[in-house]
PDB file of N, CA and C in Angstrom:
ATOM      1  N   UNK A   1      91.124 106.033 111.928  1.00 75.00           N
ATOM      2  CA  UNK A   1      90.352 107.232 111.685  1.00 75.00           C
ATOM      3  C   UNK A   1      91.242 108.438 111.425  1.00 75.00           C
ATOM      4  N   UNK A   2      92.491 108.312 111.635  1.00 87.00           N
ATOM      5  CA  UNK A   2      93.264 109.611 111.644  1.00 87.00           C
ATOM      6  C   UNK A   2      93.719 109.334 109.942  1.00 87.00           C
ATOM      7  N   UNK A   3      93.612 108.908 109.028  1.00 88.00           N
ATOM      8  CA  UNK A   3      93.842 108.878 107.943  1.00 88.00           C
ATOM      9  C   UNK A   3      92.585 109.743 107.241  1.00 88.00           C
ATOM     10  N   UNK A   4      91.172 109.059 107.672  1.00 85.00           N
ATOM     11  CA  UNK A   4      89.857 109.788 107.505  1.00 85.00           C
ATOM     12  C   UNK A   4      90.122 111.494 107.907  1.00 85.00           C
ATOM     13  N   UNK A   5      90.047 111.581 108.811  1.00 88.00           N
ATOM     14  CA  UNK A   5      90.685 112.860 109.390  1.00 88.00           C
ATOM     15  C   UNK A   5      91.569 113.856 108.202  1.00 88.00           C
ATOM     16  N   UNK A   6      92.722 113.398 107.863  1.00 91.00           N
ATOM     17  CA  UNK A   6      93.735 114.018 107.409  1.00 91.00           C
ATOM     18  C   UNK A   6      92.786 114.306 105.890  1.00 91.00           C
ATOM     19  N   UNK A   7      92.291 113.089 105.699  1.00 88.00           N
ATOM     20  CA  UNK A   7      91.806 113.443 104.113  1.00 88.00           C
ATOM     21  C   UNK A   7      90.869 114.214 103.976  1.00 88.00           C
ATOM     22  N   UNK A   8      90.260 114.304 104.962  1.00 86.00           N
ATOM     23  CA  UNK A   8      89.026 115.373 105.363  1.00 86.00           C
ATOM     24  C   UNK A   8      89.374 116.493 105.203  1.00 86.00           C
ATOM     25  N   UNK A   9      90.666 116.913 106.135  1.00 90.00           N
ATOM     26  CA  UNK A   9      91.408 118.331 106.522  1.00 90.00           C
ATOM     27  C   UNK A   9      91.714 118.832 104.876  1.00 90.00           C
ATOM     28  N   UNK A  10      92.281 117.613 103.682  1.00 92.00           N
ATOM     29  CA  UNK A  10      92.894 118.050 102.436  1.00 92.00           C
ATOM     30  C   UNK A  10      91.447 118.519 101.426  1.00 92.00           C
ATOM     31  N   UNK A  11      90.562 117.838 101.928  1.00 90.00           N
ATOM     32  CA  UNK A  11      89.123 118.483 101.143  1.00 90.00           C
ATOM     33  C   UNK A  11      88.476 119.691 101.611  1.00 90.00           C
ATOM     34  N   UNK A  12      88.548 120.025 103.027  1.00 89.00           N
ATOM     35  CA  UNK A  12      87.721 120.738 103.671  1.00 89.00           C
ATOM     36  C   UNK A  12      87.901 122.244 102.775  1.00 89.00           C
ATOM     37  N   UNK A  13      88.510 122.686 102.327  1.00 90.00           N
ATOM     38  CA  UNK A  13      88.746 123.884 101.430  1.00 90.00           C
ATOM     39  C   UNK A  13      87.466 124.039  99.985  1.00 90.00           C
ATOM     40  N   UNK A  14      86.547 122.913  99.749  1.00 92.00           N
ATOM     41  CA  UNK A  14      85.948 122.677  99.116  1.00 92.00           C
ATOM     42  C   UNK A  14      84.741 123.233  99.059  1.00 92.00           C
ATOM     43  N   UNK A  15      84.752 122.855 100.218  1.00 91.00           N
ATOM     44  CA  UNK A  15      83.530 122.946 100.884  1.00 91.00           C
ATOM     45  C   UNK A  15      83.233 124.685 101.778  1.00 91.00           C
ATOM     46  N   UNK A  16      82.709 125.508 101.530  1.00 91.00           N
ATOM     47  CA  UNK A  16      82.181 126.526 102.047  1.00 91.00           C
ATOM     48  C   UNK A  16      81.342 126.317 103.512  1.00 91.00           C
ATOM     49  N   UNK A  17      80.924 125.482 103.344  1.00 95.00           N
ATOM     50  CA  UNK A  17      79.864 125.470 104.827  1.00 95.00           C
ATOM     51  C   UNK A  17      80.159 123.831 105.732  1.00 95.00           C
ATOM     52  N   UNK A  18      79.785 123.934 106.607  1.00 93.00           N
ATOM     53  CA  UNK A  18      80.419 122.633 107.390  1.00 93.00           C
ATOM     54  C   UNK A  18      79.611 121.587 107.311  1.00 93.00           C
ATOM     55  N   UNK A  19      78.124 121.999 106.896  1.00 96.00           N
ATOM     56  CA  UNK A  19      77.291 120.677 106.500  1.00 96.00           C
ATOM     57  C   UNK A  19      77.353 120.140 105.501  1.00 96.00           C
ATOM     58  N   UNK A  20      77.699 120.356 104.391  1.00 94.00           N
ATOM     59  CA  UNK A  20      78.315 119.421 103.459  1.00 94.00           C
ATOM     60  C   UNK A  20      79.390 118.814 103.757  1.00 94.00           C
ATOM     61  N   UNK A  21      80.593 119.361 104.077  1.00 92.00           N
ATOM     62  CA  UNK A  21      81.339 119.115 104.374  1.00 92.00           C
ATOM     63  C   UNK A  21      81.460 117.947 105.594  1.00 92.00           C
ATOM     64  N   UNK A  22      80.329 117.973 106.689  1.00 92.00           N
ATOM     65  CA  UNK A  22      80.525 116.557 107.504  1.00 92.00           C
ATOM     66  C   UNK A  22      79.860 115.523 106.828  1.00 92.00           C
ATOM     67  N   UNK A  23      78.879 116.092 105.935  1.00 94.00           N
ATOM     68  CA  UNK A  23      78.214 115.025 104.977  1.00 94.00           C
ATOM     69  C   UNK A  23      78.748 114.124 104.244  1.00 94.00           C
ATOM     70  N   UNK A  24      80.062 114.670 103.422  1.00 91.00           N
ATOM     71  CA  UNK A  24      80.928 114.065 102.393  1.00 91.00           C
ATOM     72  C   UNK A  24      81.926 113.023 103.661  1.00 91.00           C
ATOM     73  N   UNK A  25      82.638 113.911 104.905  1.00 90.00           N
ATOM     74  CA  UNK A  25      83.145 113.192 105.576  1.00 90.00           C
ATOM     75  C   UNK A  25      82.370 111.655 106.047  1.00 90.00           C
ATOM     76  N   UNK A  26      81.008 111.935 106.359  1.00 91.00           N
ATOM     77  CA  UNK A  26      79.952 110.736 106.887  1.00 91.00           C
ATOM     78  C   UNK A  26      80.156 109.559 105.499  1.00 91.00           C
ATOM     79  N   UNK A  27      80.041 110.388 104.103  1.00 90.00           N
ATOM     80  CA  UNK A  27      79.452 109.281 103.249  1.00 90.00           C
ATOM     81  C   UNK A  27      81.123 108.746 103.254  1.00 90.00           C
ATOM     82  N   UNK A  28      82.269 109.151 102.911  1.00 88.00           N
ATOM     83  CA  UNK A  28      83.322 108.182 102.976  1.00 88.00           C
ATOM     84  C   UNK A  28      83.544 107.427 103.895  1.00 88.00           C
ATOM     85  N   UNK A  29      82.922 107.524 105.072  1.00 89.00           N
ATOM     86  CA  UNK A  29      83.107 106.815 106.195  1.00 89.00           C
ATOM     87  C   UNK A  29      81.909 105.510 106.382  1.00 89.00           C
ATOM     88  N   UNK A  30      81.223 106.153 105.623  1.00 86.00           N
ATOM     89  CA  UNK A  30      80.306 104.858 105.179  1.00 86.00           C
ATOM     90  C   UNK A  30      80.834 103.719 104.316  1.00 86.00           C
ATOM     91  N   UNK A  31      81.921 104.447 102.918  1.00 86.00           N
ATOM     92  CA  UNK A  31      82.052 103.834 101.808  1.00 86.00           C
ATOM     93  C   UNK A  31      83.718 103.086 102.459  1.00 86.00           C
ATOM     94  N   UNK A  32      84.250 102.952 103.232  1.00 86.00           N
ATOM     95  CA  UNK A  32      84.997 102.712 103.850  1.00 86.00           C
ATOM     96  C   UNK A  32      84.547 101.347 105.077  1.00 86.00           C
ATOM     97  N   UNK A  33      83.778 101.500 105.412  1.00 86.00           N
ATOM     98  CA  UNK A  33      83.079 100.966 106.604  1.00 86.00           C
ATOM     99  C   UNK A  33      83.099  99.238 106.579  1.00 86.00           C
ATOM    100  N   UNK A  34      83.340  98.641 107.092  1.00 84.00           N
ATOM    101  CA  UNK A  34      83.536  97.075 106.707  1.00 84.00           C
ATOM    102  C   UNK A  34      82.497  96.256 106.793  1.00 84.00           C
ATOM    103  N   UNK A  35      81.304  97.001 106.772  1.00 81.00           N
ATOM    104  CA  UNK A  35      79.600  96.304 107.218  1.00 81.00           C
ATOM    105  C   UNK A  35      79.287  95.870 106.238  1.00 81.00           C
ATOM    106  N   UNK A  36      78.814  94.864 105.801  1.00 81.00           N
ATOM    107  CA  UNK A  36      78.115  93.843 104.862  1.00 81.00           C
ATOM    108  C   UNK A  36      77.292  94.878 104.635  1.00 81.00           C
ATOM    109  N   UNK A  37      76.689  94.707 102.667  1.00 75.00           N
ATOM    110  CA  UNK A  37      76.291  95.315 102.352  1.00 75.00           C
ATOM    111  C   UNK A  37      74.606  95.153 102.537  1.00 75.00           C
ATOM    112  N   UNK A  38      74.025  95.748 102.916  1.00 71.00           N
ATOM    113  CA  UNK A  38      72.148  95.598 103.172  1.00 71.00           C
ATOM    114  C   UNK A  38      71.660  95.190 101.709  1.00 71.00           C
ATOM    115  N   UNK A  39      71.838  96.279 100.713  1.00 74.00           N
ATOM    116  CA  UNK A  39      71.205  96.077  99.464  1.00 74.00           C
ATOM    117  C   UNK A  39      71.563  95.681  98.227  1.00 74.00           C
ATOM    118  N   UNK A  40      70.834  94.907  97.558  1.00 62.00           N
ATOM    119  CA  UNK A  40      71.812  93.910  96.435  1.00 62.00           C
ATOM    120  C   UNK A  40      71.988  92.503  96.682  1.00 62.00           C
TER     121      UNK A  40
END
């Protein structure tokens, strides 16, 4: 997670407000995530 983290810290300038910003953090952490995919 400290890689997630760091890449977060290099985007966070992007982002103006912190709810997008944990949003984008959530969806890479989704797209990252090693869970079998539900749909498809």
């Amino acid at each position: 997670m400290a890689e997630l983290d760091a890449l977060c810290d290099r985007v966070a300038a992007r982002f103006t407000r912190a709810e997008p910003r944990r949003r984008a953090r959530d969806y890479v952490r989704g797209l990252t995530a090693g869970l079998e995919r539900k749909n498809g």
